[in-house]
């Protein structure tokens, strides 16, 4: 598990705040869910053949002998919360959540054992309009982050659980005689989770798949009609998408619409956000039958994409205040407080000894735009000296009251 240092954390926070602003605009409400759940919730909810449960779950027995797991994702927890708090009886909540998720994967760039997700889940609506609303939320976020040109929305319908079971049989029947030609992973999946073979990126496997029965042909008329309606609404809403008949998702709970935003800028870890409809999950976990749809974005990956854009130069502070020596500390602190509570700027006071050259080095390291310096002359006259650290502008002396004006003039 890794640490996020300040530069990366600042990027993560910015991404998170854009997501949260958009959730608010769509009037989704926050729900906070625990990091630990019973292991059974994920076995039952996600399916034990999914990698996240079967191979990657962090689970342990607690002091009371209960089998617990660090959550690998948020949807099952949100559904558990919904059922436990009696919210699946006509409440139709539209919710968002955030937090760390845990999967014991082989770590590599963009794939971590602890990663951050932000997700939405809307319950109680079977109408295609809600699928489109959820997708619109994701699209809006990516557009506000300036990422639209770096990502593609892929979409598919995987139909009902029954249609899928039928298709699974057809697929196994078609691929079993060819299993020697499949890649190793797909050969294993033929036994455990055949639909995941559709995910394969290996050219020969893809070729074999193109000649095998197609999932779309197994969908019932209702499912096809519903999906057409979703696509129509997406078009009306101006949401661009790519139909991907081979898109399937890693958990058992999905039904009908599934989608992923992918990028070719992050190497093998191409999905930055993914989700879909899961109409049977609430009932499966013991609640009143309630349809659901949602997505979760991998914030670490979204932030890595943002890093590839022109980013503002990272700085820890805007103004760096320097007392020449400790006799000037009290006045410097007063000036700092004045700036903190009269501007939106980030103010850092120099603490520590050292000569002026050394202090200016610290100012530079903070990437601040201004250094504000107080020595004997300034203290006597109740003024400060302002130095521009990133331009050639000449330093000047100003009263504390006028300091905000001097700085804001420069900001515009
Ligand atoms: P997921 O596809 O497993 O879906 O994860 C969603 C996103 O989390 C991925 O697209 C990816 O960006 C990020 N992610 C997953 N694993 C890792 C990892 N090891 N390191 C970094 N990022 C990762 C879900 O979790 C579903 N609960 C989504 C959902 C919500 N479906 C309906 N509602």
Coordinates of C-alpha atoms in Angstrom, one line a residue, residues 107-300:
X107 CA 0.7 -3.7 -7.8
X108 CA 1.8 -1.8 -10.9
X109 CA 1.4 1.7 -12.3
X110 CA -2.3 2.5 -11.8
X111 CA -3.1 -0.7 -10.0
X112 CA -2.8 -0.5 -6.2
X113 CA -3.8 -2.6 -3.2
X114 CA -5.4 0.4 -1.6
X115 CA -7.1 2.8 -4.0
X116 CA -9.6 5.5 -3.7
X117 CA -13.1 5.4 -5.3
X118 CA -15.9 7.9 -5.6
X119 CA -19.1 6.4 -6.6
X120 CA -22.9 6.9 -7.1
X121 CA -25.7 4.5 -6.6
X122 CA -29.4 5.2 -7.5
X123 CA -32.1 2.9 -6.2
X124 CA -35.7 2.2 -7.1
X125 CA -35.7 3.3 -10.7
X126 CA -36.0 0.8 -13.6
X127 CA -36.4 3.5 -16.2
X128 CA -33.6 4.0 -18.8
X129 CA -33.5 7.7 -17.8
X130 CA -31.7 6.9 -14.6
X131 CA -28.9 4.9 -16.5
X132 CA -28.5 8.0 -18.6
X133 CA -28.5 10.4 -15.5
X134 CA -25.7 8.3 -13.9
X135 CA -23.7 8.3 -17.1
X136 CA -24.2 12.1 -17.5
X137 CA -22.8 12.6 -14.0
X138 CA -19.6 10.9 -14.9
X139 CA -19.4 12.7 -18.3
X140 CA -19.9 16.0 -16.6
X141 CA -17.1 15.4 -14.2
X142 CA -14.6 14.3 -16.9
X143 CA -15.6 17.3 -19.0
X144 CA -15.0 19.7 -16.0
X145 CA -11.6 18.1 -15.4
X146 CA -10.7 18.7 -19.1
X147 CA -10.3 15.0 -19.7
X148 CA -13.0 14.4 -22.4
X149 CA -10.5 14.1 -25.2
X150 CA -8.4 11.5 -23.3
X151 CA -11.3 9.1 -22.5
X152 CA -13.9 7.1 -24.3
X153 CA -17.2 5.8 -22.8
X154 CA -17.8 2.2 -23.7
X155 CA -21.3 0.8 -23.2
X156 CA -23.0 -2.6 -23.6
X157 CA -26.0 -4.5 -22.4
X158 CA -25.5 -7.9 -20.8
X159 CA -29.2 -8.5 -20.3
X160 CA -30.9 -10.5 -17.5
X161 CA -29.2 -13.1 -15.4
X162 CA -31.2 -15.8 -17.2
X163 CA -30.2 -14.7 -20.6
X164 CA -26.6 -14.6 -19.5
X165 CA -26.7 -18.1 -18.1
X166 CA -28.0 -19.3 -21.4
X167 CA -25.3 -17.5 -23.3
X168 CA -22.6 -18.8 -21.0
X169 CA -23.6 -22.3 -21.9
X170 CA -23.5 -21.5 -25.7
X171 CA -20.1 -19.8 -25.3
X172 CA -18.6 -22.7 -23.3
X173 CA -20.0 -25.1 -25.9
X174 CA -18.4 -23.1 -28.8
X175 CA -15.0 -22.5 -27.2
X176 CA -14.4 -25.8 -25.4
X177 CA -13.3 -27.6 -28.7
X178 CA -11.0 -24.6 -29.4
X179 CA -9.6 -24.4 -25.9
X180 CA -6.0 -25.3 -27.0
X181 CA -6.0 -22.1 -29.1
X182 CA -7.2 -19.8 -26.3
X183 CA -4.7 -17.9 -24.1
X184 CA -3.9 -19.4 -20.7
X185 CA -6.1 -17.0 -18.7
X186 CA -9.1 -17.6 -21.0
X187 CA -8.6 -21.3 -20.8
X188 CA -8.9 -21.1 -17.0
X189 CA -11.9 -18.8 -17.3
X190 CA -13.6 -21.3 -19.5
X191 CA -14.0 -23.4 -16.3
X192 CA -14.6 -20.6 -13.7
X193 CA -16.0 -17.5 -15.3
X194 CA -16.5 -17.9 -19.1
X195 CA -18.0 -14.5 -19.7
X196 CA -14.8 -12.8 -18.6
X197 CA -13.2 -14.3 -21.7
X198 CA -15.0 -11.6 -23.7
X199 CA -12.6 -9.2 -21.9
X200 CA -9.6 -10.8 -23.4
X201 CA -7.1 -8.5 -25.2
X202 CA -5.2 -11.4 -26.8
X203 CA -5.6 -11.2 -30.7
X204 CA -6.2 -15.0 -31.3
X205 CA -8.8 -15.2 -28.5
X206 CA -10.5 -12.1 -29.9
X207 CA -10.6 -13.8 -33.3
X208 CA -12.2 -16.9 -31.9
X209 CA -14.7 -14.8 -30.0
X210 CA -15.8 -13.0 -33.2
X211 CA -16.8 -16.4 -34.6
X212 CA -18.5 -17.6 -31.4
X213 CA -22.1 -16.8 -30.5
X214 CA -22.7 -13.2 -29.6
X215 CA -24.0 -12.1 -26.2
X216 CA -26.3 -9.5 -27.9
X217 CA -28.2 -12.3 -29.8
X218 CA -29.1 -13.9 -26.5
X219 CA -30.7 -10.8 -25.0
X220 CA -34.5 -11.0 -24.8
X221 CA -36.6 -8.4 -26.8
X222 CA -37.3 -6.4 -23.6
X223 CA -33.6 -6.1 -22.9
X224 CA -32.8 -5.1 -26.4
X225 CA -35.6 -2.5 -26.5
X226 CA -34.5 -1.1 -23.1
X227 CA -30.9 -0.8 -24.3
X228 CA -32.0 1.0 -27.5
X229 CA -33.9 3.4 -25.4
X230 CA -30.8 4.1 -23.2
X231 CA -28.8 4.8 -26.3
X232 CA -31.4 7.0 -27.7
X233 CA -31.5 9.1 -24.5
X234 CA -27.7 9.3 -24.5
X235 CA -27.8 10.7 -28.0
X236 CA -30.4 13.2 -27.1
X237 CA -28.4 14.3 -24.1
X238 CA -25.3 14.7 -26.4
X239 CA -23.3 12.0 -24.6
X240 CA -20.8 10.4 -26.9
X241 CA -20.3 6.6 -26.5
X242 CA -18.8 3.6 -28.3
X243 CA -20.8 0.4 -28.4
X244 CA -18.7 -2.5 -27.2
X245 CA -20.4 -5.9 -27.6
X246 CA -17.6 -7.6 -25.7
X247 CA -17.8 -5.3 -22.6
X248 CA -18.6 -7.4 -19.6
X249 CA -18.0 -6.6 -15.9
X250 CA -16.1 -8.4 -13.2
X251 CA -18.9 -8.8 -10.7
X252 CA -22.0 -11.1 -10.8
X253 CA -24.5 -8.5 -9.8
X254 CA -24.7 -6.6 -13.1
X255 CA -27.8 -6.8 -15.4
X256 CA -28.6 -4.9 -18.6
X257 CA -26.6 -1.7 -19.1
X258 CA -22.9 -1.8 -18.3
X259 CA -20.3 0.9 -19.1
X260 CA -16.7 2.0 -18.6
X261 CA -14.7 5.1 -19.3
X262 CA -11.4 4.0 -20.6
X263 CA -8.2 5.7 -21.7
X264 CA -5.1 4.7 -23.7
X265 CA -2.9 7.0 -21.6
X266 CA -2.4 4.8 -18.6
X267 CA -0.9 1.6 -20.0
X268 CA -2.6 -1.6 -19.1
X269 CA -4.9 -0.1 -16.5
X270 CA -7.3 1.5 -18.9
X271 CA -10.5 1.8 -16.9
X272 CA -10.9 5.1 -15.0
X273 CA -14.5 4.7 -14.1
X274 CA -17.0 1.9 -14.5
X275 CA -20.4 0.7 -13.5
X276 CA -23.8 -0.4 -14.6
X277 CA -27.2 -1.7 -13.6
X278 CA -27.7 -4.3 -10.9
X279 CA -31.4 -5.0 -10.6
X280 CA -31.2 -8.2 -8.5
X281 CA -28.6 -7.3 -5.9
X282 CA -30.8 -5.7 -3.3
X283 CA -33.1 -8.7 -3.3
X284 CA -30.1 -11.1 -3.3
X285 CA -28.8 -9.5 -0.2
X286 CA -32.1 -9.8 1.6
X287 CA -33.9 -6.5 0.8
X288 CA -37.2 -5.7 -1.0
X289 CA -36.7 -6.1 -4.8
X290 CA -35.2 -2.8 -5.8
X291 CA -33.5 -1.9 -9.0
X292 CA -30.1 -0.1 -8.8
X293 CA -27.6 1.5 -11.1
X294 CA -24.3 3.3 -10.4
X295 CA -20.6 3.7 -11.1
X296 CA -17.3 4.0 -9.2
X297 CA -14.4 6.1 -10.4
X298 CA -10.8 5.1 -9.6
X299 CA -9.6 8.5 -8.3
X300 CA -5.9 7.5 -8.4

